[in-house]
PDB file of C-alpha atoms in Angstrom:
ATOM      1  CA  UNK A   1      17.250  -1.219  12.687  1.00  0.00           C
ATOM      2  CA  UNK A   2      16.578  -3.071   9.795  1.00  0.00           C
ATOM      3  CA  UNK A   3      18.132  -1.778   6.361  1.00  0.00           C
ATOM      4  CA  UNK A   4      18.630   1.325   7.769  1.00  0.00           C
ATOM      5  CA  UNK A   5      14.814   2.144   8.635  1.00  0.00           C
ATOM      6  CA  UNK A   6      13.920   1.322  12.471  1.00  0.00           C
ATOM      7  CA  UNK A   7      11.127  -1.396  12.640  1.00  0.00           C
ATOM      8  CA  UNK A   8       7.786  -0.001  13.906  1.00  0.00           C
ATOM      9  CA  UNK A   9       4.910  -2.505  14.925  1.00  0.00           C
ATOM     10  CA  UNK A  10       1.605  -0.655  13.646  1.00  0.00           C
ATOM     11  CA  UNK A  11      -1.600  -0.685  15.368  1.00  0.00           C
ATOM     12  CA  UNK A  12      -3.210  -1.496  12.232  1.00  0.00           C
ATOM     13  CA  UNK A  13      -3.635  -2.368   8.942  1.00  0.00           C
ATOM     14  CA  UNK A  14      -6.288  -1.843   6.269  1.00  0.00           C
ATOM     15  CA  UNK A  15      -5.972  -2.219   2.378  1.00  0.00           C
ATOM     16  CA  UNK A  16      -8.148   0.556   0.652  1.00  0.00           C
ATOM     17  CA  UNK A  17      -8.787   1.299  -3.613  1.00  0.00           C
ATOM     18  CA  UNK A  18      -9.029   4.414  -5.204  1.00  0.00           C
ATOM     19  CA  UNK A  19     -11.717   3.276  -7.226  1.00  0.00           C
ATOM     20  CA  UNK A  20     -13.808  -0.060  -8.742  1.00  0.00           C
ATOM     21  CA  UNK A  21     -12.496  -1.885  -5.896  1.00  0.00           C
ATOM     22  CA  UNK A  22     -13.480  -2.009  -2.759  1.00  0.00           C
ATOM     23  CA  UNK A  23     -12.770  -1.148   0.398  1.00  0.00           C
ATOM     24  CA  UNK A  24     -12.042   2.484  -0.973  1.00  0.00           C
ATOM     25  CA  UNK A  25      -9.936   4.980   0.655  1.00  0.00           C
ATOM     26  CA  UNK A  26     -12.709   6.271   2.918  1.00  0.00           C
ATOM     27  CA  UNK A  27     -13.828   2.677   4.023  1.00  0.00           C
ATOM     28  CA  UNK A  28     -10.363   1.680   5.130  1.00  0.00           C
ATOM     29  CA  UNK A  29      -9.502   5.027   6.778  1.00  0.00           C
ATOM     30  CA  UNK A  30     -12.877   4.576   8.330  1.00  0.00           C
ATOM     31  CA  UNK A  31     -12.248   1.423   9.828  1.00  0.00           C
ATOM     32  CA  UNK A  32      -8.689   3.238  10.950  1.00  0.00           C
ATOM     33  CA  UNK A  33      -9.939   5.604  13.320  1.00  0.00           C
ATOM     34  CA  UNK A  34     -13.053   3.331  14.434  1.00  0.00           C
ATOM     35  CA  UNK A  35     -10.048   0.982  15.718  1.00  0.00           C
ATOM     36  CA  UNK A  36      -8.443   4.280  17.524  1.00  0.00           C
ATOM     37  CA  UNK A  37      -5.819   4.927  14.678  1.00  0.00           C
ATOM     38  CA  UNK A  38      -5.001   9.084  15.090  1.00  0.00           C
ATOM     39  CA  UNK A  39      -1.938   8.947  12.689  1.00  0.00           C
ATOM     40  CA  UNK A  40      -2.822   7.312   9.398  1.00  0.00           C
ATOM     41  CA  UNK A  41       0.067   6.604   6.735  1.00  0.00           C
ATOM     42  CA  UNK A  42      -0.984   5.999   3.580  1.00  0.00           C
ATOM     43  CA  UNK A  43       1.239   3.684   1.082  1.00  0.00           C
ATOM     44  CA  UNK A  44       0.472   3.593  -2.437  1.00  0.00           C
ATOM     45  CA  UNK A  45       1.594   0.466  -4.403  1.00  0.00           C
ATOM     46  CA  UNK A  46       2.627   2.025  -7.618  1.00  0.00           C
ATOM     47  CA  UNK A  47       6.143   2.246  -8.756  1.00  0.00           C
ATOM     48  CA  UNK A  48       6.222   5.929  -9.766  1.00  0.00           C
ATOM     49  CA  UNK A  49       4.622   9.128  -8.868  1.00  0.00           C
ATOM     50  CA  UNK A  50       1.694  10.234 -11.216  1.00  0.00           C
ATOM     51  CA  UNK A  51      -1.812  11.716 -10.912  1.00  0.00           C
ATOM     52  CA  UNK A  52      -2.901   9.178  -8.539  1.00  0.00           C
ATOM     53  CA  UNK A  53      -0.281   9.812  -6.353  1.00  0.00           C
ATOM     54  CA  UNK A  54       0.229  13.234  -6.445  1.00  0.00           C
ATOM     55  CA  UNK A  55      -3.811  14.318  -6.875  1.00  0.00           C
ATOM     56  CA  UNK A  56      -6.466  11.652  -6.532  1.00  0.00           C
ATOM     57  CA  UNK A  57      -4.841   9.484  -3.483  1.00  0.00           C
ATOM     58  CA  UNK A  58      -4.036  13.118  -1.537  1.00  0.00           C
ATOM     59  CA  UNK A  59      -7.924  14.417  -2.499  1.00  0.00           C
ATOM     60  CA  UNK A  60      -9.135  11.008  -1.137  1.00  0.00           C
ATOM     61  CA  UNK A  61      -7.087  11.316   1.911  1.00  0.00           C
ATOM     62  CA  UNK A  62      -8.319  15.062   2.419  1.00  0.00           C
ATOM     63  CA  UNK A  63     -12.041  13.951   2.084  1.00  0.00           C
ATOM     64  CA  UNK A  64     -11.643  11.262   4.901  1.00  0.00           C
ATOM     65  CA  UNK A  65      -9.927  13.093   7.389  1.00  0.00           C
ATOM     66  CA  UNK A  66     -12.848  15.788   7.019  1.00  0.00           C
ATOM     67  CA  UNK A  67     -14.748  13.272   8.239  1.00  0.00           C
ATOM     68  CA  UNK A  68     -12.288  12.190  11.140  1.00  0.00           C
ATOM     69  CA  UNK A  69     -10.906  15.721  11.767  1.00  0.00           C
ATOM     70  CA  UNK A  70      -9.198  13.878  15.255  1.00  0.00           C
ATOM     71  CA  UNK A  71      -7.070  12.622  12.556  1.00  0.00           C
ATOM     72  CA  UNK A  72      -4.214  13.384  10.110  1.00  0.00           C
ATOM     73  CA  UNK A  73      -2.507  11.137   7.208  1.00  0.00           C
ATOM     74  CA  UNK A  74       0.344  10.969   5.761  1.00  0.00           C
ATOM     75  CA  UNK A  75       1.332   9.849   2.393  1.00  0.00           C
ATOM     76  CA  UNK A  76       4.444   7.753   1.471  1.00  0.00           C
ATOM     77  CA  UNK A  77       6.669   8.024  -1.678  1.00  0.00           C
ATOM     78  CA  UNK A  78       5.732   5.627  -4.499  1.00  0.00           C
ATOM     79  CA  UNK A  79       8.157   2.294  -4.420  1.00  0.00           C
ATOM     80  CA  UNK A  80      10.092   3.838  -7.147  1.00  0.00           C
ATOM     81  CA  UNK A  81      13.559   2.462  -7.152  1.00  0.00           C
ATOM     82  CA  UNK A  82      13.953   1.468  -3.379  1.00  0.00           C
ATOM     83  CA  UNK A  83      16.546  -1.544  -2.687  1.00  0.00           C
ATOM     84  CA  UNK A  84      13.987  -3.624  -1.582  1.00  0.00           C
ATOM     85  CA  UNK A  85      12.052  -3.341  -5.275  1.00  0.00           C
ATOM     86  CA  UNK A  86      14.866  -4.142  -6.647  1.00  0.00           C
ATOM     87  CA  UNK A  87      15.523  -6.910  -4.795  1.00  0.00           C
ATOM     88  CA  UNK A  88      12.032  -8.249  -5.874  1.00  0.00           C
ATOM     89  CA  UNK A  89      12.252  -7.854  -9.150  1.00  0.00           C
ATOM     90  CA  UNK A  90      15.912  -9.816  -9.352  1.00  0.00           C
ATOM     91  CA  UNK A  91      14.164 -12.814  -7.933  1.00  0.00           C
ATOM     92  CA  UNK A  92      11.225 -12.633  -9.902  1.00  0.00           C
ATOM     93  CA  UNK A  93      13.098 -12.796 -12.752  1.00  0.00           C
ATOM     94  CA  UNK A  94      15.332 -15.551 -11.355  1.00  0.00           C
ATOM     95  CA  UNK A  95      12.661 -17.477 -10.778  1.00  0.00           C
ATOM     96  CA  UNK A  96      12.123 -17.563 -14.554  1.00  0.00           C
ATOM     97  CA  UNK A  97      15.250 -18.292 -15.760  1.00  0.00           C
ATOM     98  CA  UNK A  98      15.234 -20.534 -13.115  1.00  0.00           C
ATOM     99  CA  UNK A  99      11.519 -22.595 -14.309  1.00  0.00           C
ATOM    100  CA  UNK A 100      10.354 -21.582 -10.653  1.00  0.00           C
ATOM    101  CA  UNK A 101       7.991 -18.854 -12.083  1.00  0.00           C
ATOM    102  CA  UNK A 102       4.196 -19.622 -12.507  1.00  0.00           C
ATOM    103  CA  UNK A 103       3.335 -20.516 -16.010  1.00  0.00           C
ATOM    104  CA  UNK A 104       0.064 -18.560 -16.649  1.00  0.00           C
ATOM    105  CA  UNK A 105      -2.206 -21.984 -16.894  1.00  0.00           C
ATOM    106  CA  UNK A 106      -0.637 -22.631 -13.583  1.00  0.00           C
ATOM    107  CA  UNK A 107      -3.130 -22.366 -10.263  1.00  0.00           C
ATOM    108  CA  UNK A 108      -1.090 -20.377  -7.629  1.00  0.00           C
ATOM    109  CA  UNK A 109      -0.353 -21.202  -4.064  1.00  0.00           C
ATOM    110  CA  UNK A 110      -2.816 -21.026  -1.507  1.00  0.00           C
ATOM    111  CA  UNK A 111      -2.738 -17.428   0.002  1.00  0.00           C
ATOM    112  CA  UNK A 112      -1.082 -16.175  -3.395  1.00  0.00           C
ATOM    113  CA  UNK A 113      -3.634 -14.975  -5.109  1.00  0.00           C
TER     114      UNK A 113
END
């Protein structure tokens, strides 16, 4: 157990967009269940619920699985307030006060990007 949750190793991983970027949400859950992936769990990186979350991510989801109906998906709660967020954002901003934040002229890391 690791902060109360029990770690899980997933089968896979694939980033998908709702829209202008790709892979979109059918693309990644496509590649999903072409690599044998039944149960698909879907993770939205936005802090709060909204219409993306609540309409277009579940609509996308739904149109996908009619196309994989040996499927289902699940979709997780927005990052909202979790420890872990908050966490982040404490040493984000200590890494400002700190002069360990990238100036915006700055090129990042490789891999940060």
């Amino acid at each position: 157990m690791t902060g109360g949750h029990r770690q899980i190793r997933w089968h896979a991983v694939e980033p998908a967009f709702l829209d202008v970027v790709q892979p979109d949400i059918m693309t990644g859950y496509a590649n999903l269940a072409a690599a044998g992936c039944t149960e698909i769990v879907a993770h939205p990186f936005f802090l709060f619920d909204g219409s993306h979350t609540s309409r277009d991510i579940p609509a996308a989801l739904a149109r996908a699985r009619e196309r994989f109906p040996h499927t289902r998906w699940t979709l997780t709660a927005p990052l909202g307030l979790h420890p872990g967020v908050l966490t982040a954002v404490t040493a984000r901003i200590d890494d400002a006060l700190t002069g360990h934040a990238f100036a915006p002229d700055e090129p990042w890391p490789d891999g940060l990007r």
